[in-house]
């Protein structure tokens, strides 16, 4: 038993160590990523459920590492958040998304909103509102074509402060949406405490919506609640026709997911968009 305990301990420290060195590696490399132009944005369309018409765009961060290839944001955003690197990275994302959206508008594409994820640290930084204002001025994007995504987790610390920030952002004409709704700690009725414009339903509720009675009930409840408060509902992670159909039946306003299109680089996105305009 003693031997076993030691082995378990050895394995534990080993895996902890490799996890730690992985973190340190990522943090170290991430420091240079911005300067070396290794960060890039991919874009995923948000569409009308029946016609697939593009109604919006979500910007998603990608890290193209020369040796490791594409690294997923779920792997490096938490580390960027911890180290504070998320502040300059988040600023870059916001500027790049606004710049690209304005460019597409200038090229004659339909004017739509671009959604950008905010991290908690970014959201709680004092200069956020000022930074958004500056970036909108610099890129000349009209505020109504920018949407910022926050999550329920932001609310826990200080709901009053959170709503003050949300209202400050909305006062500029920027849309604020609540992402991954229902996956956090709050109950659905908490929705009334957020002064947001849009609710995004998480993929975990959309998955198996055809067979999972709990999921369909949750989705229906979220949509009814949101509509009762005049909020728009967007469902994420639609992968099948069944999911699309059911969400349509339950009056979901807009949809996003691999069924319609995966996130892609700006060139491929423009190509897809051009095709849809012709059809
Ligand atoms: P999210 O905001 O919930 O974004 C949606 C995620 O679901 C994206 O993953 C997207 O590629 C993926 N997705 C979309 N449709 C489908 C589908 O039909 N099936 C499946 N399986 N997945 C789908 P991604 O790009 O890996 O991003 C993961 C998360 O990383 C995002 O979740 C977001 O919270 C975070 N993230 C991404 N970019 C940024 C950023 O610029 N800043 C911050 N702070 N976070 C970001
Ligand atoms: Ca998100
Ligand atoms: Ca989400």
PDB file of C-alpha atoms and ligand atoms in Angstrom:
ATOM      1  CA  UNK A   1       0.000   0.000   0.000  1.00  0.00           C
ATOM      2  CA  UNK A   2       2.913   2.265   0.795  1.00  0.00           C
ATOM      3  CA  UNK A   3       4.447   1.559  -2.596  1.00  0.00           C
ATOM      4  CA  UNK A   4       1.155   2.302  -4.286  1.00  0.00           C
ATOM      5  CA  UNK A   5       0.783   5.589  -2.464  1.00  0.00           C
ATOM      6  CA  UNK A   6       4.223   6.677  -3.529  1.00  0.00           C
ATOM      7  CA  UNK A   7       3.474   5.802  -7.139  1.00  0.00           C
ATOM      8  CA  UNK A   8       0.259   7.741  -7.092  1.00  0.00           C
ATOM      9  CA  UNK A   9       2.115  10.692  -5.616  1.00  0.00           C
ATOM     10  CA  UNK A  10       4.862  10.414  -8.213  1.00  0.00           C
ATOM     11  CA  UNK A  11       2.300  10.284 -10.998  1.00  0.00           C
ATOM     12  CA  UNK A  12       0.444  13.194  -9.517  1.00  0.00           C
ATOM     13  CA  UNK A  13       3.505  15.434  -9.282  1.00  0.00           C
ATOM     14  CA  UNK A  14       4.609  14.368 -12.722  1.00  0.00           C
ATOM     15  CA  UNK A  15       1.324  15.267 -14.363  1.00  0.00           C
ATOM     16  CA  UNK A  16       1.119  18.446 -12.340  1.00  0.00           C
ATOM     17  CA  UNK A  17       4.629  19.304 -13.446  1.00  0.00           C
ATOM     18  CA  UNK A  18       3.962  18.655 -17.104  1.00  0.00           C
ATOM     19  CA  UNK A  19       0.794  20.690 -16.831  1.00  0.00           C
ATOM     20  CA  UNK A  20       2.762  23.499 -15.218  1.00  0.00           C
ATOM     21  CA  UNK A  21       5.548  23.456 -17.779  1.00  0.00           C
ATOM     22  CA  UNK A  22       2.923  23.405 -20.540  1.00  0.00           C
ATOM     23  CA  UNK A  23       1.392  26.514 -18.971  1.00  0.00           C
ATOM     24  CA  UNK A  24       4.756  28.212 -18.682  1.00  0.00           C
ATOM     25  CA  UNK A  25       5.567  27.305 -22.277  1.00  0.00           C
ATOM     26  CA  UNK A  26       2.267  28.736 -23.524  1.00  0.00           C
ATOM     27  CA  UNK A  27       2.649  31.891 -21.478  1.00  0.00           C
ATOM     28  CA  UNK A  28       6.199  32.396 -22.709  1.00  0.00           C
ATOM     29  CA  UNK A  29       5.270  31.828 -26.362  1.00  0.00           C
ATOM     30  CA  UNK A  30       2.095  33.855 -26.113  1.00  0.00           C
ATOM     31  CA  UNK A  31       4.154  36.880 -25.064  1.00  0.00           C
ATOM     32  CA  UNK A  32       5.777  36.871 -28.490  1.00  0.00           C
ATOM     33  CA  UNK A  33       2.712  35.767 -30.443  1.00  0.00           C
ATOM     34  CA  UNK A  34       1.252  39.249 -30.785  1.00  0.00           C
ATOM     35  CA  UNK A  35       4.503  40.809 -32.025  1.00  0.00           C
ATOM     36  CA  UNK A  36       5.185  37.927 -34.379  1.00  0.00           C
ATOM     37  CA  UNK A  37       1.727  38.162 -35.966  1.00  0.00           C
ATOM     38  CA  UNK A  38       0.836  34.631 -34.927  1.00  0.00           C
ATOM     39  CA  UNK A  39      -2.634  35.588 -33.775  1.00  0.00           C
ATOM     40  CA  UNK A  40      -5.431  35.650 -36.261  1.00  0.00           C
ATOM     41  CA  UNK A  41      -9.215  35.793 -36.290  1.00  0.00           C
ATOM     42  CA  UNK A  42     -11.572  33.283 -37.795  1.00  0.00           C
ATOM     43  CA  UNK A  43     -15.153  34.177 -38.584  1.00  0.00           C
ATOM     44  CA  UNK A  44     -18.331  32.163 -38.287  1.00  0.00           C
ATOM     45  CA  UNK A  45     -21.643  33.308 -39.768  1.00  0.00           C
ATOM     46  CA  UNK A  46     -24.751  33.781 -37.644  1.00  0.00           C
ATOM     47  CA  UNK A  47     -27.679  33.057 -39.895  1.00  0.00           C
ATOM     48  CA  UNK A  48     -31.409  33.150 -40.373  1.00  0.00           C
ATOM     49  CA  UNK A  49     -32.603  29.616 -39.604  1.00  0.00           C
ATOM     50  CA  UNK A  50     -34.616  28.977 -42.763  1.00  0.00           C
ATOM     51  CA  UNK A  51     -32.879  30.937 -45.510  1.00  0.00           C
ATOM     52  CA  UNK A  52     -29.282  30.706 -44.136  1.00  0.00           C
ATOM     53  CA  UNK A  53     -28.956  34.422 -44.901  1.00  0.00           C
ATOM     54  CA  UNK A  54     -25.966  35.870 -43.022  1.00  0.00           C
ATOM     55  CA  UNK A  55     -27.249  38.161 -40.271  1.00  0.00           C
ATOM     56  CA  UNK A  56     -24.098  38.458 -38.192  1.00  0.00           C
ATOM     57  CA  UNK A  57     -20.539  37.305 -37.694  1.00  0.00           C
ATOM     58  CA  UNK A  58     -18.688  35.944 -34.682  1.00  0.00           C
ATOM     59  CA  UNK A  59     -14.952  36.619 -34.465  1.00  0.00           C
ATOM     60  CA  UNK A  60     -12.993  33.760 -32.901  1.00  0.00           C
ATOM     61  CA  UNK A  61      -9.336  33.979 -31.940  1.00  0.00           C
ATOM     62  CA  UNK A  62      -6.779  31.536 -33.353  1.00  0.00           C
ATOM     63  CA  UNK A  63      -3.109  31.135 -32.518  1.00  0.00           C
ATOM     64  CA  UNK A  64      -1.032  29.869 -35.382  1.00  0.00           C
ATOM     65  CA  UNK A  65       2.171  28.632 -33.802  1.00  0.00           C
ATOM     66  CA  UNK A  66       5.067  27.897 -36.243  1.00  0.00           C
ATOM     67  CA  UNK A  67       5.870  24.527 -34.624  1.00  0.00           C
ATOM     68  CA  UNK A  68       2.628  23.522 -32.996  1.00  0.00           C
ATOM     69  CA  UNK A  69       0.175  24.640 -35.627  1.00  0.00           C
ATOM     70  CA  UNK A  70      -3.238  26.029 -34.668  1.00  0.00           C
ATOM     71  CA  UNK A  71      -3.736  26.217 -30.896  1.00  0.00           C
ATOM     72  CA  UNK A  72      -7.318  26.372 -29.645  1.00  0.00           C
ATOM     73  CA  UNK A  73      -8.463  29.425 -27.659  1.00  0.00           C
ATOM     74  CA  UNK A  74      -9.746  27.103 -24.930  1.00  0.00           C
ATOM     75  CA  UNK A  75      -6.099  26.106 -24.379  1.00  0.00           C
ATOM     76  CA  UNK A  76      -4.515  29.525 -24.185  1.00  0.00           C
ATOM     77  CA  UNK A  77      -7.226  32.040 -23.192  1.00  0.00           C
ATOM     78  CA  UNK A  78      -7.335  30.856 -19.546  1.00  0.00           C
ATOM     79  CA  UNK A  79      -3.544  31.277 -19.373  1.00  0.00           C
ATOM     80  CA  UNK A  80      -3.717  34.675 -21.045  1.00  0.00           C
ATOM     81  CA  UNK A  81      -6.410  35.605 -18.533  1.00  0.00           C
ATOM     82  CA  UNK A  82      -4.290  34.532 -15.547  1.00  0.00           C
ATOM     83  CA  UNK A  83      -1.158  36.273 -16.738  1.00  0.00           C
ATOM     84  CA  UNK A  84      -2.897  39.491 -17.772  1.00  0.00           C
ATOM     85  CA  UNK A  85      -1.809  39.036 -21.392  1.00  0.00           C
ATOM     86  CA  UNK A  86      -5.492  38.922 -22.265  1.00  0.00           C
ATOM     87  CA  UNK A  87      -5.580  42.730 -22.024  1.00  0.00           C
ATOM     88  CA  UNK A  88      -3.315  43.476 -25.030  1.00  0.00           C
ATOM     89  CA  UNK A  89      -4.622  40.372 -26.841  1.00  0.00           C
ATOM     90  CA  UNK A  90      -8.236  41.381 -26.242  1.00  0.00           C
ATOM     91  CA  UNK A  91      -7.519  44.873 -27.539  1.00  0.00           C
ATOM     92  CA  UNK A  92      -5.978  43.418 -30.664  1.00  0.00           C
ATOM     93  CA  UNK A  93      -9.009  41.150 -31.206  1.00  0.00           C
ATOM     94  CA  UNK A  94     -11.427  44.037 -30.819  1.00  0.00           C
ATOM     95  CA  UNK A  95      -9.504  46.300 -33.202  1.00  0.00           C
ATOM     96  CA  UNK A  96      -9.014  43.545 -35.782  1.00  0.00           C
ATOM     97  CA  UNK A  97     -12.692  42.510 -35.712  1.00  0.00           C
ATOM     98  CA  UNK A  98     -13.876  46.117 -36.113  1.00  0.00           C
ATOM     99  CA  UNK A  99     -11.346  46.794 -38.866  1.00  0.00           C
ATOM    100  CA  UNK A 100     -12.390  43.668 -40.794  1.00  0.00           C
ATOM    101  CA  UNK A 101     -16.095  44.353 -40.439  1.00  0.00           C
ATOM    102  CA  UNK A 102     -15.654  47.928 -41.675  1.00  0.00           C
ATOM    103  CA  UNK A 103     -13.558  46.641 -44.595  1.00  0.00           C
ATOM    104  CA  UNK A 104     -16.332  44.226 -45.602  1.00  0.00           C
ATOM    105  CA  UNK A 105     -18.879  47.018 -45.372  1.00  0.00           C
ATOM    106  CA  UNK A 106     -16.709  49.211 -47.601  1.00  0.00           C
ATOM    107  CA  UNK A 107     -16.453  46.348 -50.084  1.00  0.00           C
ATOM    108  CA  UNK A 108     -20.222  46.365 -50.429  1.00  0.00           C
ATOM    109  CA  UNK A 109     -21.272  43.431 -48.270  1.00  0.00           C
ATOM    110  CA  UNK A 110     -24.504  43.679 -46.305  1.00  0.00           C
ATOM    111  CA  UNK A 111     -23.868  45.596 -43.081  1.00  0.00           C
ATOM    112  CA  UNK A 112     -24.078  43.174 -40.160  1.00  0.00           C
ATOM    113  CA  UNK A 113     -22.900  43.032 -36.555  1.00  0.00           C
ATOM    114  CA  UNK A 114     -19.644  41.398 -35.583  1.00  0.00           C
ATOM    115  CA  UNK A 115     -19.610  39.668 -32.181  1.00  0.00           C
ATOM    116  CA  UNK A 116     -16.443  39.655 -30.075  1.00  0.00           C
ATOM    117  CA  UNK A 117     -15.832  37.688 -26.859  1.00  0.00           C
ATOM    118  CA  UNK A 118     -14.776  39.707 -23.827  1.00  0.00           C
ATOM    119  CA  UNK A 119     -12.810  38.038 -21.051  1.00  0.00           C
ATOM    120  CA  UNK A 120     -13.608  38.767 -17.411  1.00  0.00           C
ATOM    121  CA  UNK A 121     -10.358  40.604 -16.868  1.00  0.00           C
ATOM    122  CA  UNK A 122     -10.996  42.801 -19.887  1.00  0.00           C
ATOM    123  CA  UNK A 123     -14.532  43.489 -18.746  1.00  0.00           C
ATOM    124  CA  UNK A 124     -13.385  44.558 -15.291  1.00  0.00           C
ATOM    125  CA  UNK A 125     -10.571  46.769 -16.595  1.00  0.00           C
ATOM    126  CA  UNK A 126     -11.347  50.427 -15.877  1.00  0.00           C
ATOM    127  CA  UNK A 127     -10.438  51.660 -19.323  1.00  0.00           C
ATOM    128  CA  UNK A 128     -12.718  49.241 -21.250  1.00  0.00           C
ATOM    129  CA  UNK A 129     -15.371  51.740 -22.340  1.00  0.00           C
ATOM    130  CA  UNK A 130     -12.744  54.262 -23.412  1.00  0.00           C
ATOM    131  CA  UNK A 131     -10.861  51.604 -25.383  1.00  0.00           C
ATOM    132  CA  UNK A 132     -13.999  50.537 -27.222  1.00  0.00           C
ATOM    133  CA  UNK A 133     -14.732  54.165 -28.082  1.00  0.00           C
ATOM    134  CA  UNK A 134     -11.187  54.718 -29.371  1.00  0.00           C
ATOM    135  CA  UNK A 135     -11.196  51.547 -31.481  1.00  0.00           C
ATOM    136  CA  UNK A 136     -14.569  52.421 -33.015  1.00  0.00           C
ATOM    137  CA  UNK A 137     -13.250  55.875 -33.903  1.00  0.00           C
ATOM    138  CA  UNK A 138      -9.991  54.541 -35.309  1.00  0.00           C
ATOM    139  CA  UNK A 139     -11.631  51.873 -37.443  1.00  0.00           C
ATOM    140  CA  UNK A 140     -14.626  54.088 -38.332  1.00  0.00           C
ATOM    141  CA  UNK A 141     -17.037  51.232 -37.620  1.00  0.00           C
ATOM    142  CA  UNK A 142     -20.533  52.419 -36.650  1.00  0.00           C
ATOM    143  CA  UNK A 143     -21.155  51.215 -33.051  1.00  0.00           C
ATOM    144  CA  UNK A 144     -24.372  49.413 -33.985  1.00  0.00           C
ATOM    145  CA  UNK A 145     -22.285  46.904 -35.953  1.00  0.00           C
ATOM    146  CA  UNK A 146     -20.346  45.750 -32.910  1.00  0.00           C
ATOM    147  CA  UNK A 147     -21.569  43.223 -30.325  1.00  0.00           C
ATOM    148  CA  UNK A 148     -19.695  42.244 -27.179  1.00  0.00           C
ATOM    149  CA  UNK A 149     -20.234  38.827 -25.596  1.00  0.00           C
ATOM    150  CA  UNK A 150     -20.067  38.402 -21.849  1.00  0.00           C
ATOM    151  CA  UNK A 151     -20.953  35.407 -19.656  1.00  0.00           C
ATOM    152  CA  UNK A 152     -22.928  34.826 -16.481  1.00  0.00           C
ATOM    153  CA  UNK A 153     -19.669  34.288 -14.615  1.00  0.00           C
ATOM    154  CA  UNK A 154     -18.987  38.022 -14.865  1.00  0.00           C
ATOM    155  CA  UNK A 155     -22.056  38.691 -12.738  1.00  0.00           C
ATOM    156  CA  UNK A 156     -21.025  36.865  -9.581  1.00  0.00           C
ATOM    157  CA  UNK A 157     -18.528  39.382  -8.305  1.00  0.00           C
ATOM    158  CA  UNK A 158     -20.549  42.550  -8.454  1.00  0.00           C
ATOM    159  CA  UNK A 159     -23.840  42.627 -10.410  1.00  0.00           C
ATOM    160  CA  UNK A 160     -24.322  46.369  -9.950  1.00  0.00           C
ATOM    161  CA  UNK A 161     -20.910  47.195 -11.324  1.00  0.00           C
ATOM    162  CA  UNK A 162     -21.452  44.787 -14.213  1.00  0.00           C
ATOM    163  CA  UNK A 163     -24.693  46.490 -15.189  1.00  0.00           C
ATOM    164  CA  UNK A 164     -23.049  49.911 -14.948  1.00  0.00           C
ATOM    165  CA  UNK A 165     -20.422  48.763 -17.439  1.00  0.00           C
ATOM    166  CA  UNK A 166     -23.037  47.140 -19.698  1.00  0.00           C
ATOM    167  CA  UNK A 167     -25.085  50.321 -19.707  1.00  0.00           C
ATOM    168  CA  UNK A 168     -21.992  52.385 -20.493  1.00  0.00           C
ATOM    169  CA  UNK A 169     -21.247  50.155 -23.479  1.00  0.00           C
ATOM    170  CA  UNK A 170     -24.858  50.199 -24.662  1.00  0.00           C
ATOM    171  CA  UNK A 171     -24.995  53.978 -24.339  1.00  0.00           C
ATOM    172  CA  UNK A 172     -22.421  54.126 -27.141  1.00  0.00           C
ATOM    173  CA  UNK A 173     -24.752  52.110 -29.351  1.00  0.00           C
ATOM    174  CA  UNK A 174     -22.852  48.823 -29.001  1.00  0.00           C
ATOM    175  CA  UNK A 175     -24.861  45.611 -28.445  1.00  0.00           C
ATOM    176  CA  UNK A 176     -24.144  43.421 -25.419  1.00  0.00           C
ATOM    177  CA  UNK A 177     -25.024  39.728 -25.426  1.00  0.00           C
ATOM    178  CA  UNK A 178     -24.977  37.102 -22.726  1.00  0.00           C
ATOM    179  CA  UNK A 179     -23.108  34.032 -23.923  1.00  0.00           C
ATOM    180  CA  UNK A 180     -23.414  30.368 -22.824  1.00  0.00           C
ATOM    181  CA  UNK A 181     -26.602  31.272 -21.019  1.00  0.00           C
ATOM    182  CA  UNK A 182     -27.802  28.610 -18.583  1.00  0.00           C
ATOM    183  CA  UNK A 183     -24.415  26.959 -18.091  1.00  0.00           C
ATOM    184  CA  UNK A 184     -23.326  29.183 -15.191  1.00  0.00           C
ATOM    185  CA  UNK A 185     -24.366  29.361 -11.596  1.00  0.00           C
ATOM    186  CA  UNK A 186     -27.434  31.497 -11.917  1.00  0.00           C
ATOM    187  CA  UNK A 187     -30.969  30.336 -12.501  1.00  0.00           C
ATOM    188  CA  UNK A 188     -32.850  31.262 -15.635  1.00  0.00           C
ATOM    189  CA  UNK A 189     -34.835  33.925 -13.808  1.00  0.00           C
ATOM    190  CA  UNK A 190     -31.534  35.781 -13.265  1.00  0.00           C
ATOM    191  CA  UNK A 191     -31.848  36.926 -16.841  1.00  0.00           C
ATOM    192  CA  UNK A 192     -33.839  39.947 -15.686  1.00  0.00           C
ATOM    193  CA  UNK A 193     -30.800  41.157 -13.753  1.00  0.00           C
ATOM    194  CA  UNK A 194     -28.719  41.586 -16.898  1.00  0.00           C
ATOM    195  CA  UNK A 195     -29.347  44.645 -19.031  1.00  0.00           C
ATOM    196  CA  UNK A 196     -28.252  42.917 -22.247  1.00  0.00           C
ATOM    197  CA  UNK A 197     -29.810  42.874 -25.754  1.00  0.00           C
ATOM    198  CA  UNK A 198     -29.172  39.305 -26.863  1.00  0.00           C
ATOM    199  CA  UNK A 199     -29.116  35.839 -25.256  1.00  0.00           C
ATOM    200  CA  UNK A 200     -26.949  33.102 -26.723  1.00  0.00           C
ATOM    201  CA  UNK A 201     -27.977  29.527 -25.964  1.00  0.00           C
ATOM    202  CA  UNK A 202     -25.011  27.240 -25.353  1.00  0.00           C
ATOM    203  CA  UNK A 203     -24.262  24.239 -27.551  1.00  0.00           C
ATOM    204  CA  UNK A 204     -24.666  21.878 -24.593  1.00  0.00           C
ATOM    205  CA  UNK A 205     -28.427  22.585 -24.667  1.00  0.00           C
ATOM    206  CA  UNK A 206     -28.669  22.378 -28.443  1.00  0.00           C
ATOM    207  CA  UNK A 207     -26.918  18.991 -28.541  1.00  0.00           C
ATOM    208  CA  UNK A 208     -29.304  16.041 -28.598  1.00  0.00           C
ATOM    209  CA  UNK A 209     -32.238  18.425 -28.605  1.00  0.00           C
ATOM    210  CA  UNK A 210     -34.098  15.858 -30.720  1.00  0.00           C
ATOM    211  CA  UNK A 211     -33.831  13.096 -28.111  1.00  0.00           C
ATOM    212  CA  UNK A 212     -33.145  14.817 -24.798  1.00  0.00           C
ATOM    213  CA  UNK A 213     -36.414  16.025 -23.256  1.00  0.00           C
ATOM    214  CA  UNK A 214     -34.572  18.084 -20.622  1.00  0.00           C
ATOM    215  CA  UNK A 215     -32.667  20.006 -23.240  1.00  0.00           C
ATOM    216  CA  UNK A 216     -35.717  20.849 -25.290  1.00  0.00           C
ATOM    217  CA  UNK A 217     -37.479  22.099 -22.134  1.00  0.00           C
ATOM    218  CA  UNK A 218     -34.524  24.271 -21.189  1.00  0.00           C
ATOM    219  CA  UNK A 219     -34.248  25.718 -24.679  1.00  0.00           C
ATOM    220  CA  UNK A 220     -37.973  26.447 -24.805  1.00  0.00           C
ATOM    221  CA  UNK A 221     -37.828  28.113 -21.372  1.00  0.00           C
ATOM    222  CA  UNK A 222     -34.854  30.288 -22.328  1.00  0.00           C
ATOM    223  CA  UNK A 223     -36.484  31.409 -25.587  1.00  0.00           C
ATOM    224  CA  UNK A 224     -39.822  32.219 -23.962  1.00  0.00           C
ATOM    225  CA  UNK A 225     -38.162  34.061 -21.109  1.00  0.00           C
ATOM    226  CA  UNK A 226     -35.920  36.052 -23.430  1.00  0.00           C
ATOM    227  CA  UNK A 227     -38.723  36.941 -25.820  1.00  0.00           C
ATOM    228  CA  UNK A 228     -40.866  38.005 -22.865  1.00  0.00           C
ATOM    229  CA  UNK A 229     -38.134  40.515 -22.096  1.00  0.00           C
ATOM    230  CA  UNK A 230     -37.790  41.626 -25.729  1.00  0.00           C
ATOM    231  CA  UNK A 231     -34.384  40.022 -26.079  1.00  0.00           C
ATOM    232  CA  UNK A 232     -33.171  38.348 -29.236  1.00  0.00           C
ATOM    233  CA  UNK A 233     -32.186  34.675 -28.992  1.00  0.00           C
ATOM    234  CA  UNK A 234     -29.273  33.117 -30.866  1.00  0.00           C
ATOM    235  CA  UNK A 235     -28.555  29.372 -30.621  1.00  0.00           C
ATOM    236  CA  UNK A 236     -24.971  28.138 -30.926  1.00  0.00           C
ATOM    237  CA  UNK A 237     -23.544  24.824 -32.064  1.00  0.00           C
ATOM    238  CA  UNK A 238     -26.241  23.651 -34.464  1.00  0.00           C
ATOM    239  CA  UNK A 239     -24.840  20.596 -36.224  1.00  0.00           C
ATOM    240  CA  UNK A 240     -27.852  18.800 -37.652  1.00  0.00           C
ATOM    241  CA  UNK A 241     -31.032  19.465 -39.605  1.00  0.00           C
ATOM    242  CA  UNK A 242     -33.046  18.078 -36.672  1.00  0.00           C
ATOM    243  CA  UNK A 243     -31.560  20.660 -34.335  1.00  0.00           C
ATOM    244  CA  UNK A 244     -32.188  23.428 -36.859  1.00  0.00           C
ATOM    245  CA  UNK A 245     -35.802  22.374 -37.309  1.00  0.00           C
ATOM    246  CA  UNK A 246     -36.585  22.111 -33.604  1.00  0.00           C
ATOM    247  CA  UNK A 247     -35.036  25.487 -32.831  1.00  0.00           C
ATOM    248  CA  UNK A 248     -36.984  26.993 -35.712  1.00  0.00           C
ATOM    249  CA  UNK A 249     -40.195  25.500 -34.306  1.00  0.00           C
ATOM    250  CA  UNK A 250     -39.422  27.079 -30.965  1.00  0.00           C
ATOM    251  CA  UNK A 251     -38.958  30.520 -32.540  1.00  0.00           C
ATOM    252  CA  UNK A 252     -35.226  30.858 -32.090  1.00  0.00           C
ATOM    253  CA  UNK A 253     -34.286  34.097 -33.880  1.00  0.00           C
ATOM    254  CA  UNK A 254     -30.812  33.347 -35.220  1.00  0.00           C
ATOM    255  CA  UNK A 255     -28.552  30.318 -35.493  1.00  0.00           C
ATOM    256  CA  UNK A 256     -24.870  29.481 -35.610  1.00  0.00           C
ATOM    257  CA  UNK A 257     -23.105  26.159 -36.022  1.00  0.00           C
ATOM    258  CA  UNK A 258     -21.229  23.707 -38.196  1.00  0.00           C
ATOM    259  CA  UNK A 259     -24.511  22.791 -39.931  1.00  0.00           C
ATOM    260  CA  UNK A 260     -24.398  26.215 -41.599  1.00  0.00           C
ATOM    261  CA  UNK A 261     -20.652  26.921 -41.623  1.00  0.00           C
ATOM    262  CA  UNK A 262     -17.538  26.397 -39.519  1.00  0.00           C
ATOM    263  CA  UNK A 263     -15.366  29.335 -38.448  1.00  0.00           C
ATOM    264  CA  UNK A 264     -13.000  30.276 -41.297  1.00  0.00           C
ATOM    265  CA  UNK A 265     -10.377  32.842 -42.202  1.00  0.00           C
ATOM    266  CA  UNK A 266     -11.395  36.204 -43.653  1.00  0.00           C
ATOM    267  CA  UNK A 267     -10.755  35.240 -47.293  1.00  0.00           C
ATOM    268  CA  UNK A 268     -12.872  32.117 -47.146  1.00  0.00           C
ATOM    269  CA  UNK A 269     -15.571  33.950 -45.241  1.00  0.00           C
ATOM    270  CA  UNK A 270     -15.769  36.631 -47.937  1.00  0.00           C
ATOM    271  CA  UNK A 271     -15.911  33.905 -50.587  1.00  0.00           C
ATOM    272  CA  UNK A 272     -18.826  32.171 -48.847  1.00  0.00           C
ATOM    273  CA  UNK A 273     -20.600  35.477 -48.393  1.00  0.00           C
ATOM    274  CA  UNK A 274     -20.228  36.393 -52.053  1.00  0.00           C
ATOM    275  CA  UNK A 275     -21.732  33.041 -53.064  1.00  0.00           C
ATOM    276  CA  UNK A 276     -24.706  33.559 -50.785  1.00  0.00           C
ATOM    277  CA  UNK A 277     -25.315  37.024 -52.241  1.00  0.00           C
ATOM    278  CA  UNK A 278     -25.545  35.598 -55.747  1.00  0.00           C
ATOM    279  CA  UNK A 279     -27.893  32.749 -54.776  1.00  0.00           C
TER     280      UNK A 279
HETATM  281  P1  LIG B   1     -17.794  30.567 -27.585  1.00  0.00           P
HETATM  282  O1  LIG B   1     -17.802  32.035 -27.411  1.00  0.00           O
HETATM  283  O2  LIG B   1     -18.929  29.814 -26.987  1.00  0.00           O
HETATM  284  O3  LIG B   1     -17.678  30.299 -29.142  1.00  0.00           O
HETATM  285  C1  LIG B   1     -18.305  29.245 -29.799  1.00  0.00           C
HETATM  286  C2  LIG B   1     -17.378  28.060 -29.950  1.00  0.00           C
HETATM  287  O4  LIG B   1     -18.104  26.970 -30.488  1.00  0.00           O
HETATM  288  C3  LIG B   1     -16.216  28.303 -30.921  1.00  0.00           C
HETATM  289  O5  LIG B   1     -15.113  27.527 -30.485  1.00  0.00           O
HETATM  290  C4  LIG B   1     -16.784  27.746 -32.216  1.00  0.00           C
HETATM  291  O6  LIG B   1     -15.790  27.390 -33.140  1.00  0.00           O
HETATM  292  C5  LIG B   1     -17.511  26.548 -31.688  1.00  0.00           C
HETATM  293  N1  LIG B   1     -18.606  26.107 -32.554  1.00  0.00           N
HETATM  294  C6  LIG B   1     -19.404  26.830 -33.361  1.00  0.00           C
HETATM  295  N2  LIG B   1     -20.319  26.057 -33.967  1.00  0.00           N
HETATM  296  C7  LIG B   1     -20.102  24.799 -33.522  1.00  0.00           C
HETATM  297  C8  LIG B   1     -20.742  23.535 -33.784  1.00  0.00           C
HETATM  298  O7  LIG B   1     -21.695  23.410 -34.547  1.00  0.00           O
HETATM  299  N3  LIG B   1     -20.228  22.449 -33.132  1.00  0.00           N
HETATM  300  C9  LIG B   1     -19.164  22.529 -32.281  1.00  0.00           C
HETATM  301  N4  LIG B   1     -18.715  21.424 -31.713  1.00  0.00           N
HETATM  302  N5  LIG B   1     -18.561  23.715 -32.000  1.00  0.00           N
HETATM  303  C10 LIG B   1     -19.023  24.828 -32.617  1.00  0.00           C
HETATM  304  P2  LIG B   1     -13.643  28.111 -30.444  1.00  0.00           P
HETATM  305  O8  LIG B   1     -13.428  28.990 -31.633  1.00  0.00           O
HETATM  306  O9  LIG B   1     -12.715  26.965 -30.222  1.00  0.00           O
HETATM  307  O10 LIG B   1     -13.654  29.034 -29.182  1.00  0.00           O
HETATM  308  C11 LIG B   1     -13.835  28.485 -27.903  1.00  0.00           C
HETATM  309  C12 LIG B   1     -14.093  29.553 -26.891  1.00  0.00           C
HETATM  310  O11 LIG B   1     -12.927  30.374 -26.717  1.00  0.00           O
HETATM  311  C13 LIG B   1     -15.205  30.514 -27.293  1.00  0.00           C
HETATM  312  O12 LIG B   1     -16.446  29.945 -26.956  1.00  0.00           O
HETATM  313  C14 LIG B   1     -14.863  31.729 -26.481  1.00  0.00           C
HETATM  314  O13 LIG B   1     -15.426  31.669 -25.197  1.00  0.00           O
HETATM  315  C15 LIG B   1     -13.353  31.655 -26.390  1.00  0.00           C
HETATM  316  N6  LIG B   1     -12.808  32.650 -27.334  1.00  0.00           N
HETATM  317  C16 LIG B   1     -12.656  32.557 -28.673  1.00  0.00           C
HETATM  318  N7  LIG B   1     -12.146  33.688 -29.171  1.00  0.00           N
HETATM  319  C17 LIG B   1     -11.997  34.536 -28.122  1.00  0.00           C
HETATM  320  C18 LIG B   1     -11.513  35.894 -27.982  1.00  0.00           C
HETATM  321  O14 LIG B   1     -11.161  36.582 -28.945  1.00  0.00           O
HETATM  322  N8  LIG B   1     -11.482  36.417 -26.714  1.00  0.00           N
HETATM  323  C19 LIG B   1     -11.895  35.700 -25.635  1.00  0.00           C
HETATM  324  N9  LIG B   1     -11.840  36.295 -24.421  1.00  0.00           N
HETATM  325  N10 LIG B   1     -12.364  34.455 -25.733  1.00  0.00           N
HETATM  326  C20 LIG B   1     -12.408  33.870 -26.957  1.00  0.00           C
HETATM  327 CA1  LIG B   2     -17.742  33.008 -25.207  1.00  0.00          CA
HETATM  328 CA1  LIG B   3     -20.987  30.158 -26.345  1.00  0.00          CA
END
